[in-house]
JSON list of C-alpha atoms in Angstrom, two decimals:
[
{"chain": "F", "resi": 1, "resn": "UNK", "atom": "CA", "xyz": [254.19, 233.19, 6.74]},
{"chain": "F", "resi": 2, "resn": "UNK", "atom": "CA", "xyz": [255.07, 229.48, 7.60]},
{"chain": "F", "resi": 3, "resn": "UNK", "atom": "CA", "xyz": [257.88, 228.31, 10.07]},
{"chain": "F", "resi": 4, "resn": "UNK", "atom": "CA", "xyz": [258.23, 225.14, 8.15]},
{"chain": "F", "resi": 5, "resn": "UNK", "atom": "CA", "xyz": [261.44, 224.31, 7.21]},
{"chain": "F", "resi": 6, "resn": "UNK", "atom": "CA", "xyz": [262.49, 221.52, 4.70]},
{"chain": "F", "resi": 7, "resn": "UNK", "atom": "CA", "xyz": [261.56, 218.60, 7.37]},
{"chain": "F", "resi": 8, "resn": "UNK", "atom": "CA", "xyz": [257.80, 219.56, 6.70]},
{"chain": "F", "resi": 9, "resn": "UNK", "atom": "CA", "xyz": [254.45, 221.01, 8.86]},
{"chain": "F", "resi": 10, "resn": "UNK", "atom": "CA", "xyz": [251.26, 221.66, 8.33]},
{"chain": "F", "resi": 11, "resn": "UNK", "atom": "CA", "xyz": [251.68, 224.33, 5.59]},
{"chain": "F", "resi": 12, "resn": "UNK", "atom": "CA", "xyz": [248.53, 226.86, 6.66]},
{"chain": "F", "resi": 13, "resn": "UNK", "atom": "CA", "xyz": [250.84, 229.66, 5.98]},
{"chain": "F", "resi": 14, "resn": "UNK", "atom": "CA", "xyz": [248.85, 231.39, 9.04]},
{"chain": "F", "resi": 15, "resn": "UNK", "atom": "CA", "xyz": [251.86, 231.10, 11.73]},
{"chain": "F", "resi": 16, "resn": "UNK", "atom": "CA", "xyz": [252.17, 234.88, 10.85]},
{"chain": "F", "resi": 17, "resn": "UNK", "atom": "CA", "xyz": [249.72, 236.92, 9.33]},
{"chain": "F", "resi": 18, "resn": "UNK", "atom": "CA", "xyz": [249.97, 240.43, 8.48]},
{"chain": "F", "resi": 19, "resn": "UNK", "atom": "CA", "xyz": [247.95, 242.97, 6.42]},
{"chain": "F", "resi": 20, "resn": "UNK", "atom": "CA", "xyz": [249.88, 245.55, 4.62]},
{"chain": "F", "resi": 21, "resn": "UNK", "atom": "CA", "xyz": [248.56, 248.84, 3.36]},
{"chain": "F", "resi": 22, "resn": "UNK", "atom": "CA", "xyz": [250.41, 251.54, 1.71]},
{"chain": "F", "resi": 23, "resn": "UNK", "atom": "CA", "xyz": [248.90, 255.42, 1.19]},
{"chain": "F", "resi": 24, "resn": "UNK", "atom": "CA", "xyz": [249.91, 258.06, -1.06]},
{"chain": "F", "resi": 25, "resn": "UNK", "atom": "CA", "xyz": [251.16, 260.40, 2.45]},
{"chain": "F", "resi": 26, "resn": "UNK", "atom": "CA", "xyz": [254.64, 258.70, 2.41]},
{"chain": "F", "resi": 27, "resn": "UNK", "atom": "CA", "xyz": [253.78, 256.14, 4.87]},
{"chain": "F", "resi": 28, "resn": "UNK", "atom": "CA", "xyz": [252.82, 252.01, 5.09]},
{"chain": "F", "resi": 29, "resn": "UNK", "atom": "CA", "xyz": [251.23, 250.31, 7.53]},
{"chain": "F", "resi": 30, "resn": "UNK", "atom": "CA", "xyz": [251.68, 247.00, 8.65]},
{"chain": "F", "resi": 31, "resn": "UNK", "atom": "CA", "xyz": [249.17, 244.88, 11.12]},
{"chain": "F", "resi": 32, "resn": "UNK", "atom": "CA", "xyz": [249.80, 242.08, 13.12]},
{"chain": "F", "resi": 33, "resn": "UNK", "atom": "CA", "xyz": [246.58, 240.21, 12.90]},
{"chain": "F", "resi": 34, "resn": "UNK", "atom": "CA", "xyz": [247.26, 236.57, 13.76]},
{"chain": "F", "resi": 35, "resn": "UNK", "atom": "CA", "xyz": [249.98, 234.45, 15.07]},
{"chain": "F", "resi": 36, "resn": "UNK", "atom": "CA", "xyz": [249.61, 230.44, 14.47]},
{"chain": "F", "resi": 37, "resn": "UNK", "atom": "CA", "xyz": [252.71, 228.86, 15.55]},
{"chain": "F", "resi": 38, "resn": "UNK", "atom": "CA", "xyz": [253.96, 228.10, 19.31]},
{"chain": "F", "resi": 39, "resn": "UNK", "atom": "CA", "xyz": [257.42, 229.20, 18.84]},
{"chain": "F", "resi": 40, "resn": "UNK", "atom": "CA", "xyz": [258.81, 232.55, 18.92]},
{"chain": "F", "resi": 41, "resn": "UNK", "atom": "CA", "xyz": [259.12, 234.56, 15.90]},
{"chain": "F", "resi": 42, "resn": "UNK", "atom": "CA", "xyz": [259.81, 238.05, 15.53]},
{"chain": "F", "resi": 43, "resn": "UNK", "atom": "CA", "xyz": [258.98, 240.33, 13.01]},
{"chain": "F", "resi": 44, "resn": "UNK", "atom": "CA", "xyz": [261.03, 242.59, 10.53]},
{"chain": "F", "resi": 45, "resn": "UNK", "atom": "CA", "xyz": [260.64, 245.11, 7.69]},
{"chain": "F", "resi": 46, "resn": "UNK", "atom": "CA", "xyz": [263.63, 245.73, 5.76]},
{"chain": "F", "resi": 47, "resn": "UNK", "atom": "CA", "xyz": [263.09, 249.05, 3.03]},
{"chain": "F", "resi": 48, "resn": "UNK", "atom": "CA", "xyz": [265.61, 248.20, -0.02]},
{"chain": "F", "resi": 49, "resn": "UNK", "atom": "CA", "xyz": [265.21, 251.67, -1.21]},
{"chain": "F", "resi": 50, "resn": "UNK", "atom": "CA", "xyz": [267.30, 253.08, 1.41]},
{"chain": "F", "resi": 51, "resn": "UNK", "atom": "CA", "xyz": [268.47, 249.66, 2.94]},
{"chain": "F", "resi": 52, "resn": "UNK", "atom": "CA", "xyz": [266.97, 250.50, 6.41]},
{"chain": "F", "resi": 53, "resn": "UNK", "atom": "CA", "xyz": [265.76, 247.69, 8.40]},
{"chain": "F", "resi": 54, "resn": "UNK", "atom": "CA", "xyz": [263.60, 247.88, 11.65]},
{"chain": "F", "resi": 55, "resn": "UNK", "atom": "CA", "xyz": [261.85, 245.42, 14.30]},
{"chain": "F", "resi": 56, "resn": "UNK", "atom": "CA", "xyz": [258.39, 245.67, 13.62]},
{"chain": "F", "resi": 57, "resn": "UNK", "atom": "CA", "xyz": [255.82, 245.68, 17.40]},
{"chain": "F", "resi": 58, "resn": "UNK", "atom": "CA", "xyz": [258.79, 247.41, 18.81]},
{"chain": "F", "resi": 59, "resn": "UNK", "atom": "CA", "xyz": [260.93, 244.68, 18.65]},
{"chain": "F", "resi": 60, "resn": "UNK", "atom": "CA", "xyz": [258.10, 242.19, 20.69]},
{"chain": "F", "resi": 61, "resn": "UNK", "atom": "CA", "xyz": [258.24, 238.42, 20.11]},
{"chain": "F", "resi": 62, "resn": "UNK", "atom": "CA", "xyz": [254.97, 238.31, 17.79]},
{"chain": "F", "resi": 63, "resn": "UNK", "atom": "CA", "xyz": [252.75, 236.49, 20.79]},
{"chain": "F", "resi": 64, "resn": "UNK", "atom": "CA", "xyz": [254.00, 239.24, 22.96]},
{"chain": "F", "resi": 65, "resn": "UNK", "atom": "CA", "xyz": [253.06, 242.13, 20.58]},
{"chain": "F", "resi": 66, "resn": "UNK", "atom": "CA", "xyz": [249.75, 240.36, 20.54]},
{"chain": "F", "resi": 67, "resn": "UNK", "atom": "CA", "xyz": [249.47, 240.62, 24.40]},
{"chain": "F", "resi": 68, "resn": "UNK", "atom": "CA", "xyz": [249.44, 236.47, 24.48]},
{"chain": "F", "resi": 69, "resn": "UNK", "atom": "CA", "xyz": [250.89, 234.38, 26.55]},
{"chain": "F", "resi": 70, "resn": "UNK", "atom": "CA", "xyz": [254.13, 232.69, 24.50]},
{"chain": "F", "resi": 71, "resn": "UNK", "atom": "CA", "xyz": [253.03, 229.63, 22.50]},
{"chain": "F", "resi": 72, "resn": "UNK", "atom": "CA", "xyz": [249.52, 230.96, 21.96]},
{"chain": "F", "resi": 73, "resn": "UNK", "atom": "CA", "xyz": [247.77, 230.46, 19.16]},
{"chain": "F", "resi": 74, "resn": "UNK", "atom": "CA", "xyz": [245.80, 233.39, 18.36]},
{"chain": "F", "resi": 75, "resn": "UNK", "atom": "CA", "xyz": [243.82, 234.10, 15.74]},
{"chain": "F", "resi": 76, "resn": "UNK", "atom": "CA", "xyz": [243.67, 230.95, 13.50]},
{"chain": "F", "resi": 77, "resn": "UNK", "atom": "CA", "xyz": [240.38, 229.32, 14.21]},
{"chain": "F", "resi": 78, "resn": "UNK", "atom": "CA", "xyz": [237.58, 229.55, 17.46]},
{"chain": "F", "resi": 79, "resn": "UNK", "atom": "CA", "xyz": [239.02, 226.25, 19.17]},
{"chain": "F", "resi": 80, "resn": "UNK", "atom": "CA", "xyz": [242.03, 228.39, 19.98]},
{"chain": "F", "resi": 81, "resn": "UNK", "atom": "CA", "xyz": [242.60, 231.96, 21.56]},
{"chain": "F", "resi": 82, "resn": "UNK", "atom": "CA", "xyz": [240.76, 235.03, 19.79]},
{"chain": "F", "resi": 83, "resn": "UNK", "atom": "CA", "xyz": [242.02, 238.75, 20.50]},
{"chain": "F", "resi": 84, "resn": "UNK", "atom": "CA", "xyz": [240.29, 241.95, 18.85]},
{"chain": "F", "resi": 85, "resn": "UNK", "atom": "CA", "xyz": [243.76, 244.07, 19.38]},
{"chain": "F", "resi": 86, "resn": "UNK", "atom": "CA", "xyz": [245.50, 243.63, 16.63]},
{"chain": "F", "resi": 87, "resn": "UNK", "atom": "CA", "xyz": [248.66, 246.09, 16.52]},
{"chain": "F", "resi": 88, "resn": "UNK", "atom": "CA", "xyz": [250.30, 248.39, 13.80]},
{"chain": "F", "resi": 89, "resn": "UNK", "atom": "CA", "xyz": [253.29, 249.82, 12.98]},
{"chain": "F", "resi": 90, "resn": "UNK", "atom": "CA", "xyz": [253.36, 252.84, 10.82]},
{"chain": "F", "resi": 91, "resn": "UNK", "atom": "CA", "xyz": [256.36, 253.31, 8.91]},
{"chain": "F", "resi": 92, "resn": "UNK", "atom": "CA", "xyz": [257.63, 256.21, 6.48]},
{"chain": "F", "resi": 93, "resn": "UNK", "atom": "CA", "xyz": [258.53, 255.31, 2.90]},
{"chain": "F", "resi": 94, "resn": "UNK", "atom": "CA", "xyz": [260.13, 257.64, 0.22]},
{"chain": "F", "resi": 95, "resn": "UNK", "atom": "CA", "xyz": [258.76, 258.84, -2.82]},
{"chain": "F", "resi": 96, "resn": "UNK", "atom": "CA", "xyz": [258.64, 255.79, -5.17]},
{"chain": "F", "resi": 97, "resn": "UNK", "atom": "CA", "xyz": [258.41, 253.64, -2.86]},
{"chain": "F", "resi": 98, "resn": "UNK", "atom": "CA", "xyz": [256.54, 250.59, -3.94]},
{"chain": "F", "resi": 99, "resn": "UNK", "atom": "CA", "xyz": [256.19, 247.16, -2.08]},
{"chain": "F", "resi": 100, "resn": "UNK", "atom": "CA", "xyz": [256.69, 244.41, -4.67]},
{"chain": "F", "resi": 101, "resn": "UNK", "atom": "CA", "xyz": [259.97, 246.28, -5.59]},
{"chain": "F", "resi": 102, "resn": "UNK", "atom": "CA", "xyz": [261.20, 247.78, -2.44]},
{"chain": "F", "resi": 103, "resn": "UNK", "atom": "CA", "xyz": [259.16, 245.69, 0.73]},
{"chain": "F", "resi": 104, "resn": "UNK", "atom": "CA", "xyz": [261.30, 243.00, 2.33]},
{"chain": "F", "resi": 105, "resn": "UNK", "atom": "CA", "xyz": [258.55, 241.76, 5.35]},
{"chain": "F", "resi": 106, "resn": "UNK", "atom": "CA", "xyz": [260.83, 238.64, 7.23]},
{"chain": "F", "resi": 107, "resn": "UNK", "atom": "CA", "xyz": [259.96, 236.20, 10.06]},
{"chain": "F", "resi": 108, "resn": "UNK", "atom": "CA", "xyz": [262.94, 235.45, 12.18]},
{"chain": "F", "resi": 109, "resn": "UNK", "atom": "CA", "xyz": [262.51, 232.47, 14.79]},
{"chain": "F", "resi": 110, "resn": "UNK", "atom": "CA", "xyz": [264.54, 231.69, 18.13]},
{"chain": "F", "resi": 111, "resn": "UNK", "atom": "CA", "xyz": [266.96, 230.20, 16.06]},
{"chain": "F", "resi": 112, "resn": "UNK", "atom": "CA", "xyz": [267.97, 233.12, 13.86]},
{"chain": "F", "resi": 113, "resn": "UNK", "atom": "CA", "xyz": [266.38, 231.25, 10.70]},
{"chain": "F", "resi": 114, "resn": "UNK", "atom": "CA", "xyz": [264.44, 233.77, 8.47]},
{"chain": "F", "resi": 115, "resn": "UNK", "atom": "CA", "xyz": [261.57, 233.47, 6.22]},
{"chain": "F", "resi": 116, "resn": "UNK", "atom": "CA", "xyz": [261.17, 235.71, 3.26]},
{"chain": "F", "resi": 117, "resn": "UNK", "atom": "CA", "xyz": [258.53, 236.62, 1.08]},
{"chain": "F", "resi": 118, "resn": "UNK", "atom": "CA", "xyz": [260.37, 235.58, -2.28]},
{"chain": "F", "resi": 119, "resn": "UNK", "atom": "CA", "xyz": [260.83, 237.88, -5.13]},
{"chain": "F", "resi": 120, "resn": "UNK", "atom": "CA", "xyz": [259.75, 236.07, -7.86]},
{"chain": "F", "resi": 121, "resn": "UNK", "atom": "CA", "xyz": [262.55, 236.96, -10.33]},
{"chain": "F", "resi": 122, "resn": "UNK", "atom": "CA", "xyz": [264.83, 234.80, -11.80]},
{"chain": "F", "resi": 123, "resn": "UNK", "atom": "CA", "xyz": [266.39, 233.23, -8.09]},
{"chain": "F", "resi": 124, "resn": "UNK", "atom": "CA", "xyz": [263.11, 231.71, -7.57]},
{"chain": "F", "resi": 125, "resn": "UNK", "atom": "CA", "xyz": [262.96, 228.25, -8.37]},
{"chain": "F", "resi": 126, "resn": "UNK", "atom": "CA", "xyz": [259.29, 226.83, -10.20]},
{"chain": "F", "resi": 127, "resn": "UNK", "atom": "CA", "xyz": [258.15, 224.10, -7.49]},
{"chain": "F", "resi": 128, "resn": "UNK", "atom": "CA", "xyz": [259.65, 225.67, -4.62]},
{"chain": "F", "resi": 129, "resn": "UNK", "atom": "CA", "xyz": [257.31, 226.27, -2.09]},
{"chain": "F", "resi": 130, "resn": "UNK", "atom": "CA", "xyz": [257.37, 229.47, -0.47]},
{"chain": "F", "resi": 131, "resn": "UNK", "atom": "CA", "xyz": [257.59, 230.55, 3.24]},
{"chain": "F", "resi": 132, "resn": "UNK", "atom": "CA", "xyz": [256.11, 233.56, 3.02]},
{"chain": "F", "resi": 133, "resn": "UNK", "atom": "CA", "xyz": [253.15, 234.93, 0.03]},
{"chain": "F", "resi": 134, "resn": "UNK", "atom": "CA", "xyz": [252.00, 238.25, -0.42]},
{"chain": "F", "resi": 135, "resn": "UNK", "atom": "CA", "xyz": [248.11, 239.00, -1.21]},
{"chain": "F", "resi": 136, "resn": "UNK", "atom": "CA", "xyz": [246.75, 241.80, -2.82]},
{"chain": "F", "resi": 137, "resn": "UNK", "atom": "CA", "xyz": [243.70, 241.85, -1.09]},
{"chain": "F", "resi": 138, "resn": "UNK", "atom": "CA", "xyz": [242.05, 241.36, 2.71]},
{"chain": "F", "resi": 139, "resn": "UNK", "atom": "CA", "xyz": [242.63, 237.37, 2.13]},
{"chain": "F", "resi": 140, "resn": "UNK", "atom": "CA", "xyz": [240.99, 234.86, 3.89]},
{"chain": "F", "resi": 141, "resn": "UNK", "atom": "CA", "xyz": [244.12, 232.89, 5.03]},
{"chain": "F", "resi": 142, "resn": "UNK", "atom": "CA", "xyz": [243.75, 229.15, 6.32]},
{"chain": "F", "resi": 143, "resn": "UNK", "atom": "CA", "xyz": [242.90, 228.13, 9.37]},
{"chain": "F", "resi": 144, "resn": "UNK", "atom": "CA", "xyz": [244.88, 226.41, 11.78]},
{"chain": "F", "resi": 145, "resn": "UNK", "atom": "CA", "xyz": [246.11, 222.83, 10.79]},
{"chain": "F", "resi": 146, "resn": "UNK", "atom": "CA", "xyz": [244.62, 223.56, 7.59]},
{"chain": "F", "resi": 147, "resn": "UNK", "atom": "CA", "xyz": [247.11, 223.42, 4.43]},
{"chain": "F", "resi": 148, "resn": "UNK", "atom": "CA", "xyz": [246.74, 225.93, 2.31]},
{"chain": "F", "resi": 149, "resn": "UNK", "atom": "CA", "xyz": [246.35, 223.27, -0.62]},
{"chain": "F", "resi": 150, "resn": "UNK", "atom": "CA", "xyz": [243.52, 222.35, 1.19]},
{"chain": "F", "resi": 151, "resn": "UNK", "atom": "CA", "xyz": [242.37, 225.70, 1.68]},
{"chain": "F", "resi": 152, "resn": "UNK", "atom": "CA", "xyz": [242.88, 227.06, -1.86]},
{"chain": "F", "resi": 153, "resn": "UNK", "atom": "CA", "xyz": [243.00, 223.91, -4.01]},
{"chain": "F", "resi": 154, "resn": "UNK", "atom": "CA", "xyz": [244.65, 226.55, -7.01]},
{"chain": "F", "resi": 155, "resn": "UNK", "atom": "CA", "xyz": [247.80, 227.70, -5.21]},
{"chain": "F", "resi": 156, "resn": "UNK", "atom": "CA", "xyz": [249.28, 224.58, -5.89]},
{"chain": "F", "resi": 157, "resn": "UNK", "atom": "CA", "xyz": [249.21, 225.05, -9.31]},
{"chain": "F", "resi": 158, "resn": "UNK", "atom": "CA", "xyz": [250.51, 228.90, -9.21]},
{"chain": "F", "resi": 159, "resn": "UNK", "atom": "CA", "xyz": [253.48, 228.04, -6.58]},
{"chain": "F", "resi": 160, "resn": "UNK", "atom": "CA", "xyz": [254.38, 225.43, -9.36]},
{"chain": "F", "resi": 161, "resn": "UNK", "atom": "CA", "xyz": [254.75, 227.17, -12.13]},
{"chain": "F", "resi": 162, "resn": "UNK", "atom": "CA", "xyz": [253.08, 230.86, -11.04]},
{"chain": "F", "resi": 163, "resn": "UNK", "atom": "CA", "xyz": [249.93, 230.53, -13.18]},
{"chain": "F", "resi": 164, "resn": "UNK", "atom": "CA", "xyz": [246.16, 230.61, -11.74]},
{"chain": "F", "resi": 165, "resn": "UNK", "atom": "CA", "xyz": [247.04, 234.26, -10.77]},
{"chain": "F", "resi": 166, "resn": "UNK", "atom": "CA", "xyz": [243.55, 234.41, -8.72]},
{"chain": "F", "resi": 167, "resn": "UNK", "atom": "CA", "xyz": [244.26, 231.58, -6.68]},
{"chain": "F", "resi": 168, "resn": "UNK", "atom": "CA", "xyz": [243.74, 233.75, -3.68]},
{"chain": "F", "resi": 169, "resn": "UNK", "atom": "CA", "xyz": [240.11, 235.29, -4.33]},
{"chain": "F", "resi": 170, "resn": "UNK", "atom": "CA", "xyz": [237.08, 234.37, -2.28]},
{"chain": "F", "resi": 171, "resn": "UNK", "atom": "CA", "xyz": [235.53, 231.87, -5.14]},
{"chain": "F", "resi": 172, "resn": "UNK", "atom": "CA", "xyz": [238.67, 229.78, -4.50]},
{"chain": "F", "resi": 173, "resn": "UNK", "atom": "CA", "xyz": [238.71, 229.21, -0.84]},
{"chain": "F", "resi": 174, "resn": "UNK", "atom": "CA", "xyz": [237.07, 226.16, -0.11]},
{"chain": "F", "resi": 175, "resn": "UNK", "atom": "CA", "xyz": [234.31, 226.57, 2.49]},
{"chain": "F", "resi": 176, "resn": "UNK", "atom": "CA", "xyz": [234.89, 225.90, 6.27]},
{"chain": "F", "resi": 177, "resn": "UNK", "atom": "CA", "xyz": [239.13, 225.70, 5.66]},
{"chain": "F", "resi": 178, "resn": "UNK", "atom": "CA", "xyz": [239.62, 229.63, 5.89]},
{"chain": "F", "resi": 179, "resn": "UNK", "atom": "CA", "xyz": [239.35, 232.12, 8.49]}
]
C-alpha cells in the first residue's frame, strides 16, 4: 500500500506491506511484514462473501503491531529500523472463498481516509494509479524512497493500460531499488 493521496509522494508502495496466503483448511493468513510511512495507519480485512469486516493486529496502529515506536520506519531498507517479528492474523474463510473475488485488504490513516486494493472491473479507470496492488508471489517490493517505477520500470505500463502482466517477477526489479 501507499498513503499518497492526489497531492503526490514518493510512490514505493512499501508504507504497508503484507503477505497473504490462503490454504485449502478454511483459513487465510495475513502478515504484517513492513511498515514505510511515519503516520498511523491501521489495518483492515473486510470478507465480501459474508460482509464481515475485522481490524487486523488486533486492532494495533500498524507501527504498534510491529512493536515500533510510532513513526518508525521498519522494514524498507538497512538505513532505517529492521525487526525479525513480523505478526499474523489467521482468519476463517468459507467454502469458496477466493481472494481476488471476495478479499477486501484496506489501509485506513488518522484521518479516516482508506486505501483499497482496486478491483479491476469496469470502475477502474486505465491511468489511475493505484493505492494498493496485489502480488501473486513473495515480491520484492521497493525500498524506501524508491518509486516503484523506478523499482519495476514495467508497472508503469500495466497500471496504464493493465498489460506487461509479469511486471512484478524477479527479472523485472531493477537491482539495488528492491528489498
Amino acid at each position: 500500500f501507499e498513503d499518497l493521496n492526489k497531492e503526490g509522494g514518493d510512490y514505493d508502495m512499501n508504507d504497508i506491506v503484507l503477505k497473504c496466503t490462503g490454504s485449502a483448511d478454511g483459513k487465510i493468513t495475513i502478515k504484517l511484514v513492513a511498515v514505510g510511512a511515519e503516520k498511523n495507519l491501521f489495518v483492515y480485512f473486510k470478507n465480501r462473501q459474508n460482509n464481515k469486516q475485522i481490524a487486523l493486529f488486533d486492532g494495533k496502529e500498524s507501527h504498534a503491531a510491529l512493536g515500533v515506536e510510532a513513526g518508525t520506519i521498519t522494514n524498507t531498507s538497512t538505513d532505517y529500523t529492521i525487526v525479525n517479528n513480523v505478526v499474523e492474523e489467521n482468519i476463517d474463510v468459507e467454502e469458496g472463498f477466493l481472494f481476488t473475488e471476495h478479499g477486501d485488504i484496506y489501509v485506513v490513516d488518522g484521518q479516516g481516509r482508506e486505501s483499497h486494493v482496486p478491483n479491476f472491473d469496469s470502475s477502474f479507470v486505465k491511468g489511475d494509479a493505484p493505492y494498493g496492488i496485489c502480488v501473486p508471489c513473495d515480491w520484492r517490493y521497493p525500498q524506501e524512497y524508491v518509486s516503484i517505477i523506478k523499482a519495476y520500470p514495467a508497472f508503469k505500463d500495466w497500471a496504464g493500460d493493465i498489460n506487461e502482466q509479469d511486471w512484478y517477477t524477479e527479472d523485472k526489479a531493477e537491482s539495488g531499488k528492491v528489498y
